[in-house]
Short mmCIF file of C-alpha atoms in Angstrom, two decimals:
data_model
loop_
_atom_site.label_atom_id
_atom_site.label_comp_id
_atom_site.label_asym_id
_atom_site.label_seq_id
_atom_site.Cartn_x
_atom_site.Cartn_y
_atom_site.Cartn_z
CA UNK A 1 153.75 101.47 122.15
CA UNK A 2 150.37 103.14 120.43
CA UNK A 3 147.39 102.66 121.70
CA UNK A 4 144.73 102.07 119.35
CA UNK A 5 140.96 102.77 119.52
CA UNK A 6 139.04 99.95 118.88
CA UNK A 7 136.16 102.21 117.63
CA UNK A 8 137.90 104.38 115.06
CA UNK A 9 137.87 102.92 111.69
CA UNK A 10 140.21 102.12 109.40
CA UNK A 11 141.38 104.04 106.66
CA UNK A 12 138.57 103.72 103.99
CA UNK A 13 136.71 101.35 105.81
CA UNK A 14 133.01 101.17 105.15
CA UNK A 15 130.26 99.96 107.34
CA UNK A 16 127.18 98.87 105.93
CA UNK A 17 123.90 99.31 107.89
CA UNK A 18 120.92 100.23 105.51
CA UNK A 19 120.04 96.28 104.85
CA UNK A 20 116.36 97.05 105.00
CA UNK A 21 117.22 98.62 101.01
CA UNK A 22 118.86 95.76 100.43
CA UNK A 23 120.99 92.91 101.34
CA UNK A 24 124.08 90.95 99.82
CA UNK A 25 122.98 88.10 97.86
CA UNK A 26 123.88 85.33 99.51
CA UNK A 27 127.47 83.17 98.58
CA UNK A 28 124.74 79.85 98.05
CA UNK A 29 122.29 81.43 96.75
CA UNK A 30 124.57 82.67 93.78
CA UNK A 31 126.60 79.54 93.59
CA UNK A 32 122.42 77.39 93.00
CA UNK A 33 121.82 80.15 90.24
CA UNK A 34 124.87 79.95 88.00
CA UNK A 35 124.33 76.75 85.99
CA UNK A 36 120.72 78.53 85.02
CA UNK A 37 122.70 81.28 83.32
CA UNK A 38 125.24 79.18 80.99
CA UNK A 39 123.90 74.92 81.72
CA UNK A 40 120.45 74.98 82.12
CA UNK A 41 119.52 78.33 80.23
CA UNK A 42 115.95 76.77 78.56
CA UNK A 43 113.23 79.23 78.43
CA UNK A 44 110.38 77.32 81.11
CA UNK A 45 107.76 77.60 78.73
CA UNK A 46 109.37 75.85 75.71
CA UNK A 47 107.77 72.28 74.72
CA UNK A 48 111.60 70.20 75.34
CA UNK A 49 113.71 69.18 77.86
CA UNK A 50 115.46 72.41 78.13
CA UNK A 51 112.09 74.26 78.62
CA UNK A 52 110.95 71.27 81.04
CA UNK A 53 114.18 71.53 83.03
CA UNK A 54 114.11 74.84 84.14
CA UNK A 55 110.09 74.64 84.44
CA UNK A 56 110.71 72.45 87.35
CA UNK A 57 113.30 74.50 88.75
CA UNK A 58 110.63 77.30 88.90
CA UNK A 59 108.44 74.91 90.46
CA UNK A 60 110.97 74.15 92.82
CA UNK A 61 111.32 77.39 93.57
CA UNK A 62 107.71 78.29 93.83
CA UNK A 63 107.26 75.81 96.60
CA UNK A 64 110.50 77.09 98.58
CA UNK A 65 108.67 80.63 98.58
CA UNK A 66 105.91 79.11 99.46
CA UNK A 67 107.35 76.82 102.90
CA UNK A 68 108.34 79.97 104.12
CA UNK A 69 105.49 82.24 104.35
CA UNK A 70 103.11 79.77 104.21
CA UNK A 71 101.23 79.29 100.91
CA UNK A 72 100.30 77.00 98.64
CA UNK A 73 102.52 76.99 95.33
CA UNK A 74 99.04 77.90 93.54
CA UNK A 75 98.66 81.41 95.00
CA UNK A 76 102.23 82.68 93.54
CA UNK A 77 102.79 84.56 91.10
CA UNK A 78 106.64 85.47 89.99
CA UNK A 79 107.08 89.11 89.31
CA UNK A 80 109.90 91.80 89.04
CA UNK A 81 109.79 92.75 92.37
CA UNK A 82 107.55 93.82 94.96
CA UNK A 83 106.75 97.21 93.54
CA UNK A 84 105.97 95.39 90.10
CA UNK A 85 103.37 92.93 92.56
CA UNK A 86 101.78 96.19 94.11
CA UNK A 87 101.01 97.19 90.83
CA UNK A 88 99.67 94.47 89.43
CA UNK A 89 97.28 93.76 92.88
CA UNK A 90 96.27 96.85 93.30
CA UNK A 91 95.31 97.77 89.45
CA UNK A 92 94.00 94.58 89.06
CA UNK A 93 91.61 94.09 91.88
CA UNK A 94 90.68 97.58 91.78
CA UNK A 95 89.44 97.29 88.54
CA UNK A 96 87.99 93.96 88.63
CA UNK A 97 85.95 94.90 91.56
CA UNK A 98 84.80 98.10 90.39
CA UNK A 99 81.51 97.66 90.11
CA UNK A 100 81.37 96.69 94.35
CA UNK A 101 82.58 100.08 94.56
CA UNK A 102 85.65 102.54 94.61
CA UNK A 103 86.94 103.17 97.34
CA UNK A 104 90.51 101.94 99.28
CA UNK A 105 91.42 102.69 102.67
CA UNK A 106 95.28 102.59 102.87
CA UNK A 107 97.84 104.42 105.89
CA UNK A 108 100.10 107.31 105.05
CA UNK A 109 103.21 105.35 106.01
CA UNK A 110 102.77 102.95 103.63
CA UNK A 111 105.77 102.51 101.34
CA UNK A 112 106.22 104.78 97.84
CA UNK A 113 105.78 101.79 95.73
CA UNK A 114 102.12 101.67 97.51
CA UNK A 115 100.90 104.99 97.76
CA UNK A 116 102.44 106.07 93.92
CA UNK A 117 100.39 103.37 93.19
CA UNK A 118 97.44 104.60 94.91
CA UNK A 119 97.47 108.21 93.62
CA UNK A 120 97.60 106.64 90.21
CA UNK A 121 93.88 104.92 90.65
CA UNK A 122 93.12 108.04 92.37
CA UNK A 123 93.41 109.63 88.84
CA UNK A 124 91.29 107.03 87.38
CA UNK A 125 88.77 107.57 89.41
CA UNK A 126 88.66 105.88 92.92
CA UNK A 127 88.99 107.49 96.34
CA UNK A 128 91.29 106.51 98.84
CA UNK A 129 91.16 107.29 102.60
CA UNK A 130 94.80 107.53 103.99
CA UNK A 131 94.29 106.84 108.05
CA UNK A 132 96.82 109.55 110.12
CA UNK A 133 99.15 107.67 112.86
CA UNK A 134 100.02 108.23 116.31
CA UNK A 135 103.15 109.42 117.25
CA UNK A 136 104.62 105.91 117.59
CA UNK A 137 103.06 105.14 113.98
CA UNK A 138 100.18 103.27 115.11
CA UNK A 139 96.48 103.62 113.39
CA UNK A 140 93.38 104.01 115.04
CA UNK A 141 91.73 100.74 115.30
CA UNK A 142 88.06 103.03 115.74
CA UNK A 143 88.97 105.56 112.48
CA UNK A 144 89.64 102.28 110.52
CA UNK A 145 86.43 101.63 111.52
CA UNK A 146 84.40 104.56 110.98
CA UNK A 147 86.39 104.97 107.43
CA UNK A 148 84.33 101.63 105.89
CA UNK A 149 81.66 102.43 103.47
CA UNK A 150 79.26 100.74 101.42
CA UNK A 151 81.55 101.26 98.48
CA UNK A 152 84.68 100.23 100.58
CA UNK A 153 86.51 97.59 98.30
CA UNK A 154 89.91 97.10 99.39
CA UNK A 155 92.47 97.96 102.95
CA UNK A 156 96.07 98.23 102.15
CA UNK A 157 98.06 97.82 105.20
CA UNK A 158 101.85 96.70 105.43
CA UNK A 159 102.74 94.69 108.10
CA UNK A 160 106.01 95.96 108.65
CA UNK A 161 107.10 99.80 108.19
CA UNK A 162 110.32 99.92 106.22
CA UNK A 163 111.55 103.39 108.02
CA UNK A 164 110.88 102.26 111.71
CA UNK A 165 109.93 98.88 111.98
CA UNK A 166 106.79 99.00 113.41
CA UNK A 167 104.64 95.92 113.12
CA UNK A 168 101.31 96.43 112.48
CA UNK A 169 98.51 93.76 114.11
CA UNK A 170 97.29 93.08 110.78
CA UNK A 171 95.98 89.33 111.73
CA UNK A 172 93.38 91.67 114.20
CA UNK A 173 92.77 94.19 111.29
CA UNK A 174 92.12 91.42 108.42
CA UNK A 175 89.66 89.49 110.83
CA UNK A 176 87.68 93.12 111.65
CA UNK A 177 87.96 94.11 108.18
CA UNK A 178 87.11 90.37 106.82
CA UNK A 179 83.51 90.58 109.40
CA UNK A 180 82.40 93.96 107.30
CA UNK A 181 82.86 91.84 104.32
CA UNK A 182 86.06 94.08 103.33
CA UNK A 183 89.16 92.11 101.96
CA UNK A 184 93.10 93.15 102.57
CA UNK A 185 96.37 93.58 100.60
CA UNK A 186 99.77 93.45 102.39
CA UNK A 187 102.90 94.74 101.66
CA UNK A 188 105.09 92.02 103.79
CA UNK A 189 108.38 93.19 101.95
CA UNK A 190 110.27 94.04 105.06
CA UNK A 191 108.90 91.20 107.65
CA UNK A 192 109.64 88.13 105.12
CA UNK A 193 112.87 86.45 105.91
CA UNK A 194 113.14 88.46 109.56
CA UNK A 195 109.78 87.42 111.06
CA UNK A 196 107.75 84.61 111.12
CA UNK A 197 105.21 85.35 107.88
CA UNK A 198 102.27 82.65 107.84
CA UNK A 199 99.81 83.92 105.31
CA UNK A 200 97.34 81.59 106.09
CA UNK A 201 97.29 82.41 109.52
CA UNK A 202 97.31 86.45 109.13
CA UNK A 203 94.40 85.64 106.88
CA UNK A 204 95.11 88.05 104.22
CA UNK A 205 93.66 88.37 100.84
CA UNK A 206 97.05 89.47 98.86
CA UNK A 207 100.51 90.18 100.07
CA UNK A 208 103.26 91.75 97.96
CA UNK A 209 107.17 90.56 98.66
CA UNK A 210 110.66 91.12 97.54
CA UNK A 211 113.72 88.60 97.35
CA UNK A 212 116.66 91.24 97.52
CA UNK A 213 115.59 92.10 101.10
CA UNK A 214 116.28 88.66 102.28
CA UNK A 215 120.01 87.86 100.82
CA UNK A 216 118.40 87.18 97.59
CA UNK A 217 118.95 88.60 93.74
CA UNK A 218 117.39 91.92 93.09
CA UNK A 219 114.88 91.50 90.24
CA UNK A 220 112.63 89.09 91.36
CA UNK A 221 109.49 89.25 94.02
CA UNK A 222 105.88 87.21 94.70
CA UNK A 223 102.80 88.43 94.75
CA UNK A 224 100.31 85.95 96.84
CA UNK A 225 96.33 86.06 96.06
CA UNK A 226 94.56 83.90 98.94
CA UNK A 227 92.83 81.09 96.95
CA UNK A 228 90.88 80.17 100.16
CA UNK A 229 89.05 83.47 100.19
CA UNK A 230 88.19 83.36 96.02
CA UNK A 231 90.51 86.32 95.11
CA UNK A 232 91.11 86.99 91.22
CA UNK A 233 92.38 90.06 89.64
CA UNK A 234 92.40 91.94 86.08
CA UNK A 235 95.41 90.98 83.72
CA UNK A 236 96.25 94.44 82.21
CA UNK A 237 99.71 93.44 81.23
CA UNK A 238 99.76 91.20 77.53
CA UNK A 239 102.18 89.75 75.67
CA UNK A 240 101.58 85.58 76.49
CA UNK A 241 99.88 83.06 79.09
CA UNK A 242 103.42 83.25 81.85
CA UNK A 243 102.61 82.98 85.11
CA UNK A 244 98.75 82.39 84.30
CA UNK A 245 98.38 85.39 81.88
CA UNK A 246 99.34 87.94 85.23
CA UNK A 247 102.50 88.72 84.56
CA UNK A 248 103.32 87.41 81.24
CA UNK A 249 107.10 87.29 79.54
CA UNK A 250 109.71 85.20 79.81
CA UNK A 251 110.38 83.81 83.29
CA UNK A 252 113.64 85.01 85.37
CA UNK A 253 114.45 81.75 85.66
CA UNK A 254 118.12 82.57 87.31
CA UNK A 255 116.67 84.81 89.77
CA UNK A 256 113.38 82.68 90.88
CA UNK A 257 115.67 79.80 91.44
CA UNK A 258 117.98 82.46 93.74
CA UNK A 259 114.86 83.41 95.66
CA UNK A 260 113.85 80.28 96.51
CA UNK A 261 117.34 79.18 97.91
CA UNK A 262 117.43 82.56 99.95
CA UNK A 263 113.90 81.60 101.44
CA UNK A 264 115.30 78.37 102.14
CA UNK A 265 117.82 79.45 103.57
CA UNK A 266 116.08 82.17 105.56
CA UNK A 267 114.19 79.57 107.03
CA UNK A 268 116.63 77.61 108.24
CA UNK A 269 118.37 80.24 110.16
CA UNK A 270 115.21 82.66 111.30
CA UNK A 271 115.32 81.88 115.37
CA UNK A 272 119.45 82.57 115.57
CA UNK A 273 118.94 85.78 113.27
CA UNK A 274 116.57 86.97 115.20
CA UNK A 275 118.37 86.66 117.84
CA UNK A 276 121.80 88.38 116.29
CA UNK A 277 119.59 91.26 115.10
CA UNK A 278 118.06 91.85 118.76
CA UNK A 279 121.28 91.73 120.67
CA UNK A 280 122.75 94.07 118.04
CA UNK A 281 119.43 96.25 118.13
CA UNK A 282 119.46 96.64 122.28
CA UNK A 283 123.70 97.50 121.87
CA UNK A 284 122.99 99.96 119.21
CA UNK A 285 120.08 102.18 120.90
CA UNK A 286 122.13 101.60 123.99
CA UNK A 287 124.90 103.60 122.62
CA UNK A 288 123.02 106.29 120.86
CA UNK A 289 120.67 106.98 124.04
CA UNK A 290 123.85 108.59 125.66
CA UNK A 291 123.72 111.38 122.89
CA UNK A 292 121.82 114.48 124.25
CA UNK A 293 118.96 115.03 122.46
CA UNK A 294 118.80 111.61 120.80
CA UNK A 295 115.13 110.24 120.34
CA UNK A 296 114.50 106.57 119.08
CA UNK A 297 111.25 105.93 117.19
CA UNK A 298 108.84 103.51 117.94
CA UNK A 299 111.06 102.13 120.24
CA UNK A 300 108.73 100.76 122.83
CA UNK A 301 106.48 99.40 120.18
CA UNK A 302 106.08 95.92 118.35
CA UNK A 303 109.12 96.44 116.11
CA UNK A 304 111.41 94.56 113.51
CA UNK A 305 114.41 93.27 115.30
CA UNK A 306 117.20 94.57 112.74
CA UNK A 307 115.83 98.18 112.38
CA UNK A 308 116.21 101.36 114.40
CA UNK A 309 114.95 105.02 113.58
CA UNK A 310 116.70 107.84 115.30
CA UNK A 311 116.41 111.29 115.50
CA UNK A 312 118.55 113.84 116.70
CA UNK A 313 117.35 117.16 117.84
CA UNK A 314 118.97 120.55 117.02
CA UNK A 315 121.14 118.94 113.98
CA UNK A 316 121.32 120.30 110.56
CA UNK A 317 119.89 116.75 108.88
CA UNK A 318 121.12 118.18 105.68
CA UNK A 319 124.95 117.58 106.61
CA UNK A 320 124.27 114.58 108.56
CA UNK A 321 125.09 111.81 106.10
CA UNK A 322 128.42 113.76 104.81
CA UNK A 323 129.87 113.80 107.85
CA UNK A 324 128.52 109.57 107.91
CA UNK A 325 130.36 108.58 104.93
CA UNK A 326 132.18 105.68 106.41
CA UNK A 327 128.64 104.30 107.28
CA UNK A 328 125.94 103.10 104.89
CA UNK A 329 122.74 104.09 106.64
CA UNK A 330 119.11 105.46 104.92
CA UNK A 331 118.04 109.14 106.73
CA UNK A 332 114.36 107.33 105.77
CA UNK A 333 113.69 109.97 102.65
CA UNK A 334 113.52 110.54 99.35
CA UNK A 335 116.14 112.29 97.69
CA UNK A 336 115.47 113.43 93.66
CA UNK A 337 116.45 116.11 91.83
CA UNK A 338 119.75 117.10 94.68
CA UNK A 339 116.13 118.15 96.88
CA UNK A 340 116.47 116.45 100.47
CA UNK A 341 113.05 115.98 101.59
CA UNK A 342 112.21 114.96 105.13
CA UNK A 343 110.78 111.33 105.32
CA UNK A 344 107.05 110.84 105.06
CA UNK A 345 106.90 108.37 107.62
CA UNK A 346 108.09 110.32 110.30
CA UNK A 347 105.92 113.88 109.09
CA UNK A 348 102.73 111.31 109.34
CA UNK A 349 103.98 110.74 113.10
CA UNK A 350 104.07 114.31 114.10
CA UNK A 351 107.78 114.42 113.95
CA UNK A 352 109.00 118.14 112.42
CA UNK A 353 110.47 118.81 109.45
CA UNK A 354 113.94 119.83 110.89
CA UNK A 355 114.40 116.64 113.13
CA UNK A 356 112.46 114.69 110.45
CA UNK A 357 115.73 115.48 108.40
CA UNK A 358 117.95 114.57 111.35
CA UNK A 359 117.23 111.21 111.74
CA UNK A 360 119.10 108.04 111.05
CA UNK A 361 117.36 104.57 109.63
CA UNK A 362 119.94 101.80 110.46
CA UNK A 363 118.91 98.66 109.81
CA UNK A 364 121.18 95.43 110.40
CA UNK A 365 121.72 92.14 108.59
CA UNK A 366 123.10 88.85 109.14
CA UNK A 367 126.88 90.03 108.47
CA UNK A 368 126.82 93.01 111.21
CA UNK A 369 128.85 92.55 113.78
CA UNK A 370 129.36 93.63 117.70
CA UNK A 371 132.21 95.36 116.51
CA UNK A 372 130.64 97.24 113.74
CA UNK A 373 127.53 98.90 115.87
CA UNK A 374 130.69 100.12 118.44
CA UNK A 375 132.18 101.67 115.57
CA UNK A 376 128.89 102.80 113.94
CA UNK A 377 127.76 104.24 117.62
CA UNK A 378 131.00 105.98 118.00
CA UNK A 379 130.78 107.90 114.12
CA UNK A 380 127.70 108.99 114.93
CA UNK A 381 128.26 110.40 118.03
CA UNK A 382 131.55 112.04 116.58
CA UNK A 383 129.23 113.52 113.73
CA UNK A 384 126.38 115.06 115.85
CA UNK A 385 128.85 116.11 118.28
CA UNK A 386 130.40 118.26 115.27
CA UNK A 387 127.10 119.59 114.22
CA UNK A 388 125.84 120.63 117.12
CA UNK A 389 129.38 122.71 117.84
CA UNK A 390 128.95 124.08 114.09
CA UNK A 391 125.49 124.81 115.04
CA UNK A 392 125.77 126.67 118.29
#
């Protein structure tokens, strides 16, 4: 009788572990939006009952966003996503407040969709500081410090990296930053849905979030502007009076009611995910720790529960993911023009170019299973096993 190896996959059999770019929208979610595609289709800002019915399912919405991180219904604006929200926030404060001055501190691990962003106000004239990291991706509390000037407007800080996970104190960082009379913006894309997120508690002046990252539909985000602490921004987008004139056009009405139910439901099951994602996070690094050479970033640092970095030394990082293709994980860069480029994240945290290349962001969701990581752990080791023979 054959023996079979639980930790060789099927034929065609695909395992997918890169749920920090994005998740599976969520059976409910899906089955709460269909009747505002074909039933309830009314535009929310039309003067009739069609218009008034899916006004108040936007409302609805609004305030299920809001339970979860903590806001009032007030300070959210509906956008395209999160990138769209970083956009608008930083563009729009910059420029309202440009007469307090011009200049931004920000990280250089901060997400494209932030520092894109960034070197497009740095072409209309403001200066940005971009603190350097540790080796575990932690700033300098002190350089923060001494980086503040008299014509110090804005810090942009996410709270949770989207490459390693690391968590950022950014409740200690908004309360130094808030004493020199300096406001902050957020980027809590990647913490929403797997962490605890109370925005009145971190004390932050804007935040920027997505709902595809938390079982959501793709398409839709938030962006959050702290009422408490009087902060208003430019409208530079036109075309009607949506969303209070800041992002104006016809409300997604399908996909805000979709990311409502998927912060709904996020909230409901936070404390067991968390749990799922830890137990699969400690089996995972487990297993690749037995792999010579293997380094896992950030790993003794405050991290996000469903993500792991890893880097393998002496690896060609430019073959890795072929010899993956059963496995849907990130290797944490950007990849345009068939140009592999080693991730930015890890060249901020000293990491080389050549390892930076060889490393691995898997990242876990609600649907991974025991059984999956022992599969994932053993393709992995099967693949840099290879390499390093081809290598030698």
């Amino acid at each position: 009788m054959p023996v079979h190896n639980v930790n060789v996959l099927k034929p065609k059999e695909k395992i997918y572990l890169d749920y920090n770019a994005t998740t599976p929208t969520d059976s409910k979610v899906v089955r709460v939006m269909l009747p505002y595609f074909t039933v309830h289709f009314g535009n929310a800002s039309s003067d009739h009952s069609f218009g008034w019915q899916a006004d108040d399912a936007v409302e609805t919405a609004r305030g299920q966003v809001g339970r979860l991180v903590n806001c009032r219904t007030t300070e959210l604006t509906f956008t395209s996503g999160a990138t769209e929200a970083a956009n608008l926030a930083l563009f729009g404060f910059c420029k309202r407040n440009r007469s307090k001055g011009n200049h931004i501190i920000s990280c250089k691990t901060e997400h494209k969709a932030v520092l894109d962003t960034l070197k497009a106000l740095e072409a209309d004239g403001f200066e940005v500081t971009y603190l350097n990291v540790d080796s575990q991706g932690n700033i300098d509390l002190e350089t923060l410090e001494d980086s503040i000037q008299a014509s110090t407007i804005l810090v942009c800080l996410m709270l949770a990296n989207n490459e390693t996970g690391l968590i950022h104190p950014v409740k200690s960082i908004v309360e130094f930053t808030h004493s020199k009379g300096v406001p902050v913006m957020s980027d809590i894309t990647q913490a929403v849905g797997k962490l605890s997120v109370d925005l009145q508690d971190l004390g932050i002046d804007m935040a920027i979030f997505s709902s595809h990252k938390l079982y959501g539909p793709k398409g839709v985000g938030a962006l959050y502007l702290n009422k408490n602490n009087v902060i208003s921004i430019d409208k530079y987008v036109f075309g009607g009076n949506h969303e209070k004139g800041i992002r104006p056009g016809t409300l997604n009405v399908p996909g805000i009611v979709g990311f409502g139910e998927a912060c709904s439901i996020a909230q409901d099951c936070m404390e067991a995910n968390h749990q799922h994602y830890k137990g699969l996070q400690h089996q995972l690094e487990e297993g690749l720790s037995t792999i010579e050479g293997t380094s896992i970033n950030c790993q003794y640092e405050n991290r996000l529960p469903n993500t792991t970095n890893v880097s393998f030394k002496g690896v060609d990082g430019t073959k890795l993911l072929r010899y993956l293709n059963s496995l849907a994980v990130s290797r944490g860069s950007a990849c345009t023009s068939n140009q592999v480029n080693p991730s930015h994240v890890l060249k901020a945290m000293g990491v080389d170019d050549a390892t930076a290349l060889a490393s691995l962001r898997i990242s876990t969701g609600r649907n991974t299973s025991s059984d999956d990581i022992e599969k994932a752990v053993f393709e992995i080791k099967k693949a840099v096993n290879q390499l390093k023979t081809i290598n030698v």
